[in-house]
mmCIF file of C-alpha atoms in Angstrom:
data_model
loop_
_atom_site.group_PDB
_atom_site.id
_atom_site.type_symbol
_atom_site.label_atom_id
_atom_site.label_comp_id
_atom_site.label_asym_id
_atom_site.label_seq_id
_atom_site.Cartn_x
_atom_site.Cartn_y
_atom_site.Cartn_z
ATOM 1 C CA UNK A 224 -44.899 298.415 90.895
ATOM 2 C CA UNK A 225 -48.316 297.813 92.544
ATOM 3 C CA UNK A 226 -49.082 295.081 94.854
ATOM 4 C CA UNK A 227 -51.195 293.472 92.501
ATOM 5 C CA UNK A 228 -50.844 289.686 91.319
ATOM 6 C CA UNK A 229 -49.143 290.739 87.700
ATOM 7 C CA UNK A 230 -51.725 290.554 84.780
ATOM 8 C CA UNK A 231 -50.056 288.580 81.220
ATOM 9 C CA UNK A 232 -50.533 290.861 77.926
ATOM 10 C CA UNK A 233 -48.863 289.654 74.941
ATOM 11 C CA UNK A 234 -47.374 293.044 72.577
ATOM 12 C CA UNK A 235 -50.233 294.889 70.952
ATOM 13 C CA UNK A 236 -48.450 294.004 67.233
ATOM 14 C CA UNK A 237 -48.440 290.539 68.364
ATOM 15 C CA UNK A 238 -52.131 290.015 68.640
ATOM 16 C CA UNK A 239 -54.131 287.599 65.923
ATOM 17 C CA UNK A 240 -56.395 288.786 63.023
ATOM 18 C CA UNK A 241 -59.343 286.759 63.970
ATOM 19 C CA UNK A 242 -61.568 286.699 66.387
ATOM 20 C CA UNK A 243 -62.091 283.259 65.523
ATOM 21 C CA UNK A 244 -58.445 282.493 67.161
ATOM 22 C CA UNK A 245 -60.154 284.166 70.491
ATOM 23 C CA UNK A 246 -62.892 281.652 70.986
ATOM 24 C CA UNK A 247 -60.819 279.075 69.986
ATOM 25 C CA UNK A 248 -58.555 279.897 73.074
ATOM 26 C CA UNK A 249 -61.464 280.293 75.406
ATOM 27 C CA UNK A 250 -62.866 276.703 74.447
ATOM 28 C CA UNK A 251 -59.673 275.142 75.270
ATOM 29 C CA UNK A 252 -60.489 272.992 79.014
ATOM 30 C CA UNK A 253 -56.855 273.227 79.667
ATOM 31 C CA UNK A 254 -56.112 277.148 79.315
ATOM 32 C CA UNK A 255 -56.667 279.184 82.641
ATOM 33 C CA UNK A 256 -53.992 279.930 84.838
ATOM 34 C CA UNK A 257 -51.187 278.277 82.518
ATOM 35 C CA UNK A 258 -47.947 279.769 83.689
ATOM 36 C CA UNK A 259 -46.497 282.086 80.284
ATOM 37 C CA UNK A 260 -43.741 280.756 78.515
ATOM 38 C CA UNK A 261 -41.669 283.990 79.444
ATOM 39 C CA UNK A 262 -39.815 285.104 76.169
ATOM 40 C CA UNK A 263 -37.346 287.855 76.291
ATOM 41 C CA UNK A 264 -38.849 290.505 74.517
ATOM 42 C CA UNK A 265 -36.869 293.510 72.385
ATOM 43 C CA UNK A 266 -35.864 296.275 74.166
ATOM 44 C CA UNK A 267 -39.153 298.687 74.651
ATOM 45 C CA UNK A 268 -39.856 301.767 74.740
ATOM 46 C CA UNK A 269 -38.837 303.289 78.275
ATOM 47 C CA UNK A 270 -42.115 305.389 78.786
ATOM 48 C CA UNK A 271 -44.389 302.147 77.854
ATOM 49 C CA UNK A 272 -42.601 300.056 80.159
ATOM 50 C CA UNK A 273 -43.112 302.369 83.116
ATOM 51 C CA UNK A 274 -46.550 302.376 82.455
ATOM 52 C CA UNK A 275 -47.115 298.609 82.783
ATOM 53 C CA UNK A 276 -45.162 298.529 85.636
ATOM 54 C CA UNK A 277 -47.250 300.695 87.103
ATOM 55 C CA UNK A 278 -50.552 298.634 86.471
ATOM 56 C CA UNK A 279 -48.608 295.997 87.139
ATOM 57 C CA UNK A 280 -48.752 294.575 83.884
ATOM 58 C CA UNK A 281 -46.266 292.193 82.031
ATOM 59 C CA UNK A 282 -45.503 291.647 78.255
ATOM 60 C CA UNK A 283 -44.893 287.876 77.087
ATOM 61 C CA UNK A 284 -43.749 287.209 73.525
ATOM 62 C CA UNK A 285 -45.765 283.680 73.873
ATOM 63 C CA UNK A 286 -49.543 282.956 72.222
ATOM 64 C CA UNK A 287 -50.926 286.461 72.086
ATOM 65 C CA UNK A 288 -54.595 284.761 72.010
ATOM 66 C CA UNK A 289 -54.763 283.024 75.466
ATOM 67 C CA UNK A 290 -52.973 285.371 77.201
ATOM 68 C CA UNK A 291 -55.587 287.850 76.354
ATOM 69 C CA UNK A 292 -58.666 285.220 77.013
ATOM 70 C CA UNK A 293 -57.111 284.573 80.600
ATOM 71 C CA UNK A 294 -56.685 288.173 81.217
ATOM 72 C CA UNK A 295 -60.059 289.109 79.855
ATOM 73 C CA UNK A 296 -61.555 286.095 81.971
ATOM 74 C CA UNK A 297 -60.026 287.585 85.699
ATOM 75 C CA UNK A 298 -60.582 291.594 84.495
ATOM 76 C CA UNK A 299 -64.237 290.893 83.684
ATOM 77 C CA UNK A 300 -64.401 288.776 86.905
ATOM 78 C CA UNK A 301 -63.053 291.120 88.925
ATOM 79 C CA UNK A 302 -65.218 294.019 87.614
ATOM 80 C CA UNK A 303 -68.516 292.065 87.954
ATOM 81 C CA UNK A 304 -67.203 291.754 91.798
ATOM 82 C CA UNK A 305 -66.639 296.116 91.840
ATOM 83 C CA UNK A 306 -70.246 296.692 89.827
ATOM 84 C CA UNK A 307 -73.140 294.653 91.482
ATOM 85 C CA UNK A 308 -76.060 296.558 92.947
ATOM 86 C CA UNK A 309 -77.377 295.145 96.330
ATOM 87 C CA UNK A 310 -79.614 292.615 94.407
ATOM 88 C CA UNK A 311 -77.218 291.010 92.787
ATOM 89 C CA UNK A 312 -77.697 292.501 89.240
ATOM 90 C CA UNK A 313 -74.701 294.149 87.485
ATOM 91 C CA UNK A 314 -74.468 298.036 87.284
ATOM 92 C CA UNK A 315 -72.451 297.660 83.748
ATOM 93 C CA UNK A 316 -74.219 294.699 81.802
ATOM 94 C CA UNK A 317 -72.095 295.529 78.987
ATOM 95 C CA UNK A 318 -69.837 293.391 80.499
ATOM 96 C CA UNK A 319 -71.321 290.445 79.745
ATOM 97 C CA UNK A 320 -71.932 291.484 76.044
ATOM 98 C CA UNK A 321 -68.077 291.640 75.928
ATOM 99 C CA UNK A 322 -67.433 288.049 77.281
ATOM 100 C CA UNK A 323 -69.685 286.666 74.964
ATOM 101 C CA UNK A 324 -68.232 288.301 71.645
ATOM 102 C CA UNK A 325 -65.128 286.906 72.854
ATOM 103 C CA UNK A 326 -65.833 283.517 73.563
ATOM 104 C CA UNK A 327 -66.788 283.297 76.975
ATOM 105 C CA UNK A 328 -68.831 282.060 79.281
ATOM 106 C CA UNK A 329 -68.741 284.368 82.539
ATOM 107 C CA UNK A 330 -67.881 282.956 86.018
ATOM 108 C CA UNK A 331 -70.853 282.426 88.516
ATOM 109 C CA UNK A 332 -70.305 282.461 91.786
ATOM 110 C CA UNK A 333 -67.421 283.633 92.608
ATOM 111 C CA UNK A 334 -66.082 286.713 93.535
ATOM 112 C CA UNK A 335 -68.719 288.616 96.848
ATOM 113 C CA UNK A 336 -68.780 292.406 95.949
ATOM 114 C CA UNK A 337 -65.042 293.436 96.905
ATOM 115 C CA UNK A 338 -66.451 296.467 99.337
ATOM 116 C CA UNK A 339 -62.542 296.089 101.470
ATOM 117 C CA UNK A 340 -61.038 296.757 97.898
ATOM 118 C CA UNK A 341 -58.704 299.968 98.353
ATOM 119 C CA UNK A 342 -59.133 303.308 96.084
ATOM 120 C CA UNK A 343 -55.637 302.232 94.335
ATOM 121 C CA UNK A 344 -56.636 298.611 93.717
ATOM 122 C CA UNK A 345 -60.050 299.675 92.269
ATOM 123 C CA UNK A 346 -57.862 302.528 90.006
ATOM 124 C CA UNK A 347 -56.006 299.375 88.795
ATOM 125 C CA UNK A 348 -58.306 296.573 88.600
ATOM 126 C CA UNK A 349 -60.207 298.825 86.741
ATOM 127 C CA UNK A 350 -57.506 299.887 84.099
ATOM 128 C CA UNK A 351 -56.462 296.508 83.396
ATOM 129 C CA UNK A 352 -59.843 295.230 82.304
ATOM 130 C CA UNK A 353 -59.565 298.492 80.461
ATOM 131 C CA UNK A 354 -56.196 297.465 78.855
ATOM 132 C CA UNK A 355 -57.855 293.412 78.170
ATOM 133 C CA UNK A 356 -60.794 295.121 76.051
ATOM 134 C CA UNK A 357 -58.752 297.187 74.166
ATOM 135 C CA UNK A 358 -56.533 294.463 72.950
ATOM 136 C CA UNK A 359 -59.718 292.630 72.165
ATOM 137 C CA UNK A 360 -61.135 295.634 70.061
ATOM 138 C CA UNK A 361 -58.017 295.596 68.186
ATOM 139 C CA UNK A 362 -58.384 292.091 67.184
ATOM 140 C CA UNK A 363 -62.026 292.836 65.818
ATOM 141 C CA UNK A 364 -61.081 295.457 64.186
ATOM 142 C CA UNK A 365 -58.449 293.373 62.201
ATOM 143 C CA UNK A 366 -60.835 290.592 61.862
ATOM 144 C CA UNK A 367 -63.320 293.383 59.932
ATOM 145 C CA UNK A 368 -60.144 294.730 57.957
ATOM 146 C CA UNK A 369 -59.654 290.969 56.676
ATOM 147 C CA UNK A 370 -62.794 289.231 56.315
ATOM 148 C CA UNK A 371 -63.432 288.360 53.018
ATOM 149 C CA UNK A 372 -66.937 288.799 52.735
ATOM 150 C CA UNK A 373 -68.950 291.560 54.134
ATOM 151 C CA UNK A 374 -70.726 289.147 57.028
ATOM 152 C CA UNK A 375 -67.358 288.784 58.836
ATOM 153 C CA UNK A 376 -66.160 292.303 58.349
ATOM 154 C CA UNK A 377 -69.863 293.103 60.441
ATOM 155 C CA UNK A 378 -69.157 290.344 62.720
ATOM 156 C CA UNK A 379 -65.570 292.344 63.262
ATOM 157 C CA UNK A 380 -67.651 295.719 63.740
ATOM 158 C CA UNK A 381 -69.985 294.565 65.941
ATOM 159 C CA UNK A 382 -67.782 292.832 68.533
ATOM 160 C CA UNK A 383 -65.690 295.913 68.482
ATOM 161 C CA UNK A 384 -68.454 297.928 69.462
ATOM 162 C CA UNK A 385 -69.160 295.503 72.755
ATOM 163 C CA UNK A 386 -65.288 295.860 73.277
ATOM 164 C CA UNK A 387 -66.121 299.318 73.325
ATOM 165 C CA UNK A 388 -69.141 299.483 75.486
ATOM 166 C CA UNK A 389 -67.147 297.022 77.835
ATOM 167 C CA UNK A 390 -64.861 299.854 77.786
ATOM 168 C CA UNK A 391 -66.729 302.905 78.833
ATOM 169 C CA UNK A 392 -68.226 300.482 81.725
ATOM 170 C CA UNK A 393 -64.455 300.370 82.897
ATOM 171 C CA UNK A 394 -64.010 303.825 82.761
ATOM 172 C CA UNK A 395 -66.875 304.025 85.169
ATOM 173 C CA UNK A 396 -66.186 301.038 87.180
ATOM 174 C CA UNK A 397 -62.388 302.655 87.266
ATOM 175 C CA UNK A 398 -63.621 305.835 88.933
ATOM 176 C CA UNK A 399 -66.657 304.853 91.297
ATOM 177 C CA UNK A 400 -64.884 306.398 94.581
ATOM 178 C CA UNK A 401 -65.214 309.869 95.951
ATOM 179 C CA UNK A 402 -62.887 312.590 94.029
ATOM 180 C CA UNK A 403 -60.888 313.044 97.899
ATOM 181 C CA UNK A 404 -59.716 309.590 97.375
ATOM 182 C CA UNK A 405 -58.651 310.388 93.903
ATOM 183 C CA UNK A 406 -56.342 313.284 95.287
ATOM 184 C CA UNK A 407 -55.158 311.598 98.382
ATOM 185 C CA UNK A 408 -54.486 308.117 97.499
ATOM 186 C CA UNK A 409 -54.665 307.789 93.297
ATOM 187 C CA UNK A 410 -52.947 311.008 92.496
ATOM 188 C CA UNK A 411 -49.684 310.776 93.881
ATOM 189 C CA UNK A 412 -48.998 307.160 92.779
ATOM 190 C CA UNK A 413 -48.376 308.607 89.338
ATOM 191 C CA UNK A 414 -46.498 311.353 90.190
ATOM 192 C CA UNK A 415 -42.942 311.325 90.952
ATOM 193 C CA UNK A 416 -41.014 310.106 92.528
ATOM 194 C CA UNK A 417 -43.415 307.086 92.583
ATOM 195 C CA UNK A 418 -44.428 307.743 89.032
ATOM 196 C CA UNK A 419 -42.076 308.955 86.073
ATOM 197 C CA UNK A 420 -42.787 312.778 84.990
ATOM 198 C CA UNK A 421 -45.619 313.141 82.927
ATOM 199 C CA UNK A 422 -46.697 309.948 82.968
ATOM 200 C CA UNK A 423 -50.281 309.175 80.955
ATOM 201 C CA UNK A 424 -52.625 306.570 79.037
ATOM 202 C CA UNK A 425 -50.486 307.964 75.435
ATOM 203 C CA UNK A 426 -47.583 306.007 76.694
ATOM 204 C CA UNK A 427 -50.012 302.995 76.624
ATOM 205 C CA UNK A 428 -48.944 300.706 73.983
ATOM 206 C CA UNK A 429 -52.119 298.913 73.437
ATOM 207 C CA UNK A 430 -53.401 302.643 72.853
ATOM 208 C CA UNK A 431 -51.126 303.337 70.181
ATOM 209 C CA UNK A 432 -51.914 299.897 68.673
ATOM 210 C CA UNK A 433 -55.947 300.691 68.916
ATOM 211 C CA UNK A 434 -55.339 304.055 67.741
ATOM 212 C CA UNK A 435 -53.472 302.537 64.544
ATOM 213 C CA UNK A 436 -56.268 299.881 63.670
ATOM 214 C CA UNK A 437 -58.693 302.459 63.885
ATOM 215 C CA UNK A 438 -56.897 304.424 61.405
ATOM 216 C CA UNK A 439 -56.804 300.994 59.293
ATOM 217 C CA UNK A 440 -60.555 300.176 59.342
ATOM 218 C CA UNK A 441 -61.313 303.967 58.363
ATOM 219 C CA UNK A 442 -58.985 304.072 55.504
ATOM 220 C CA UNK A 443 -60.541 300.926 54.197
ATOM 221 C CA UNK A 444 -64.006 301.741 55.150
ATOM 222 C CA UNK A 445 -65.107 303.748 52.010
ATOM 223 C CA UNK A 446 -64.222 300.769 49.696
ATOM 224 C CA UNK A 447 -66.114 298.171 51.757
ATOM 225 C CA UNK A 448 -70.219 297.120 51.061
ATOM 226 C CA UNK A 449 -72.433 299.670 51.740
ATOM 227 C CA UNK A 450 -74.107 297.093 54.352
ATOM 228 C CA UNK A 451 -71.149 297.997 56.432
ATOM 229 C CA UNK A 452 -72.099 301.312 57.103
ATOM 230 C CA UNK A 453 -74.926 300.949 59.246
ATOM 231 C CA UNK A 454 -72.456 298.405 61.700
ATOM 232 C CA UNK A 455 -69.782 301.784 61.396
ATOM 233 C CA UNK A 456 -71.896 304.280 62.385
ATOM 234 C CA UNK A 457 -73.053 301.820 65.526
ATOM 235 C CA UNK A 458 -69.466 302.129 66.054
ATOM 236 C CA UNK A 459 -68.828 305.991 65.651
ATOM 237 C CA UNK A 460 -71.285 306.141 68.366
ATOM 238 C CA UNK A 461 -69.807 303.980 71.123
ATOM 239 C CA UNK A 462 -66.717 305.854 70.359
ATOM 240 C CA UNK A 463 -68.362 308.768 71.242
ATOM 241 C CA UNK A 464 -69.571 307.539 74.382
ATOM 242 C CA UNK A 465 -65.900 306.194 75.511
ATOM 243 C CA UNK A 466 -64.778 309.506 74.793
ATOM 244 C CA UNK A 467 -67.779 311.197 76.874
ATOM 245 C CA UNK A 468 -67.366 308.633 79.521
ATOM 246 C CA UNK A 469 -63.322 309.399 79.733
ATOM 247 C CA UNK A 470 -64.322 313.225 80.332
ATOM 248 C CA UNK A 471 -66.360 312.502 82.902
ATOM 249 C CA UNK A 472 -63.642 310.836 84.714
ATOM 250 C CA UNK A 473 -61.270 313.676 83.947
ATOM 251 C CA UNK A 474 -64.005 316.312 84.486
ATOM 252 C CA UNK A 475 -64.822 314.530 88.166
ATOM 253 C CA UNK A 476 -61.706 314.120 89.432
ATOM 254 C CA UNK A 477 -59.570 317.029 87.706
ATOM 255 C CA UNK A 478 -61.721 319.652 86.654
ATOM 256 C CA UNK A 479 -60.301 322.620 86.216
ATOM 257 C CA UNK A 480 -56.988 321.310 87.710
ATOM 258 C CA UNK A 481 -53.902 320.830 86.182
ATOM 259 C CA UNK A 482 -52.781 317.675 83.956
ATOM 260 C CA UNK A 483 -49.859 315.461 84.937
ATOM 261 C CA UNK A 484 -49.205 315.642 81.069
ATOM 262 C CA UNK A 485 -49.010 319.011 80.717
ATOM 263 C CA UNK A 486 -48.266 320.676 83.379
ATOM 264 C CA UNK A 487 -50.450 324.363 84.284
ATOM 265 C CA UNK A 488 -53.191 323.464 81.397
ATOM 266 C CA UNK A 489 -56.516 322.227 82.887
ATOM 267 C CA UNK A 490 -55.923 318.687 82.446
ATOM 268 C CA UNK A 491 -59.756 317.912 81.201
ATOM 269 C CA UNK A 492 -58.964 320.637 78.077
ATOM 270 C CA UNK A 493 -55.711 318.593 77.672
ATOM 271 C CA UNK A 494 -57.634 315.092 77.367
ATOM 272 C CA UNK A 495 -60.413 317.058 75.027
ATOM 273 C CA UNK A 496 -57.456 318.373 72.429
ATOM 274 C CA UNK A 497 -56.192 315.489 72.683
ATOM 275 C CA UNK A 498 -59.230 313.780 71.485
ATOM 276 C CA UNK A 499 -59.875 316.293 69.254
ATOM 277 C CA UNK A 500 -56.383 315.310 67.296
ATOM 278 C CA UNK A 501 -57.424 311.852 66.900
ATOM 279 C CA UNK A 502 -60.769 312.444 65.185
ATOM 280 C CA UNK A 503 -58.972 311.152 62.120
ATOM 281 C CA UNK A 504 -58.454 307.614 63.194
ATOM 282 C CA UNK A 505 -62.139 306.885 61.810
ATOM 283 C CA UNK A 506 -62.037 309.065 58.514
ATOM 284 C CA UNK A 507 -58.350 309.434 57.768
ATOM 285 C CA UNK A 508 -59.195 310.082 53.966
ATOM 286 C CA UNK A 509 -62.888 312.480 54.662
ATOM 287 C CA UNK A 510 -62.609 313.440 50.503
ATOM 288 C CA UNK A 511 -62.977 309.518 49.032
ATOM 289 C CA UNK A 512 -65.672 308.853 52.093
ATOM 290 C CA UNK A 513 -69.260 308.285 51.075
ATOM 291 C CA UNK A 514 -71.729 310.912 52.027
ATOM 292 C CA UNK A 515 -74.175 308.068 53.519
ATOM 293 C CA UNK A 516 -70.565 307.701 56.236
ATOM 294 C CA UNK A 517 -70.605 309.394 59.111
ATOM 295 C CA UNK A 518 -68.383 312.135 59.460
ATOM 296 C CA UNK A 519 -65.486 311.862 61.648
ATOM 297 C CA UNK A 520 -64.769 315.652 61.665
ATOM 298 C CA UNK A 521 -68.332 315.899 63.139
ATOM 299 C CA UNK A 522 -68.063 313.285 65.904
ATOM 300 C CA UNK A 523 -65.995 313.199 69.113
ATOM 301 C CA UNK A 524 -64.290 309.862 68.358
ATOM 302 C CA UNK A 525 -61.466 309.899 69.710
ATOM 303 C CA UNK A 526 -60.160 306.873 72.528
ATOM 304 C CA UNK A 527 -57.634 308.134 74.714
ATOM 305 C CA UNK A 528 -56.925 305.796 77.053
ATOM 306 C CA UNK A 529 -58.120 305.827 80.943
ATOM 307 C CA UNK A 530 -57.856 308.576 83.047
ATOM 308 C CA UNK A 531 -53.944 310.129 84.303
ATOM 309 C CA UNK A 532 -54.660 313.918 83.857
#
């Protein structure tokens, strides 16, 4: 476990259909730093459980929707603190497109630029607003699978797609420290003994969960308007750019080095097969797709979460 102040997630299956149940949560006055009502949760999966651990993360089977407001709120806080040029601006202004498509209005004021921050806490910080945004793509993603009307289902698509963009900003945000650091300090904090054996971002439960819905929405996707399909393709493409962003991490920090996950292979070819096998999750059924649809088979659009190779 990390040193780090732990960060509330509800389960991945537990989150709401609606972004609408989002922004209700982050208009509440009464909502930040309410202490969870700590539920005892089934048993879980052993390798998922080591992973939060590690991040320092914590499961509560309490109201999935301000649990992930609060978290998003202090990620994206925190982030804005790692990502500021010397004027002031922000390096990732995605950022900001995220906390608005969730509800929220970002903090002011608060957080100087956290130069003191350490390699590992910037490796976590960094990850957890990754975790918070991928939880919050999930729930637009079900909000497009169950609008009734082809409005919400683009409302769904579109906030997704800043979830997204958020997304490959933490990536970068994640990995803004010299590759040395990486090996010395990063490294061996997931490997053991401090770290189960192969541990990686597909023992991620919120992955599993994202890589699911996406699965969902591109099942559906042939049977929705055709209006959708301009809002999908915006999507295929920031999908593509997560998964280009996570190579770069890989490809700076690993290169041809070997993966945690699998042992001797190069661990950037490991992340890029394993990207390659989840080009479905946006065209799992390519023979009942439109032709005006992009082509998943043709895309890189695979999310594979963070960066453990």
């Amino acid at each position: 476990m990390t040193s780090e102040s732990v960060l509330w997630l509800a389960p991945p299956q537990h989150l709401p259909n609606g972004l609408e149940t989002l922004r209700e949560a982050a208009d509440r006055l009464d909502r930040h730093h309410t202490a969870p009502d700590h539920r005892r949760l089934p048993e879980r999966d052993p390798r998922e459980a080591a992973f939060d651990e590690y991040f320092a993360v914590a499961r509560c089977a309490c109201a999935p929707a301000p649990l992930l407001i609060d978290a998003l709120d202090d990620t994206l806080a925190t982030a804005r603190a790692f990502s500021r040029h010397p004027d002031g601006s922000l390096t990732e202004p995605d950022l900001d497109l995220a906390a608005h498509a969730a509800g929220l209005t970002m903090k002011t004021g608060l957080a100087e630029p956290r130069t003191q921050a350490t390699v590992r806490q910037r490796w976590i910080q960094g990850h957890r607003l990754f975790f918070a945004l991928t939880q919050a793509t999930v729930v637009a993603l079900r909000h497009a699978l169950r609008s009734s009307s082809p409005a919400g289902s683009a409302l769904g698509l579109e906030s997704a797609a800043h979830f997204l963009r958020a997304s490959a900003s933490a990536l970068r945000i994640t990995a803004s420290f010299d590759a040395q650091d990486y090996h010395d300090a990063v490294r061996p904090s997931m490997a053991p003994p401090q770290a189960p054996g192969g541990f990686s971002g597909l023992w991620s439960a919120d992955h599993r969960v994202l890589v699911q819905s996406l699965r969902e929405w591109g099942l559906a996707a042939p049977a929705k308007s055709s209006s959708l399909r301009p809002a999908h393709r915006r999507l295929v493409e920031v999908l593509t750019d997560v998964h280009h962003a996570h190579i770069g991490v890989c490809s700076r920090f690993v290169g041809s080095g070997p993966s945690l996950l699998r042992g001797a292979e190069p661990g950037v070819q490991v992340l890029d097969r394993l990207c390659q096998r989840r080009r479905t999750a946006l065209d799992a059924a390519p023979a009942n797709r439109p032709a005006e649809l992009p082509n998943a088979r043709n895309e890189n659009l695979t999310l594979h979460h963070g960066t453990r190779t």
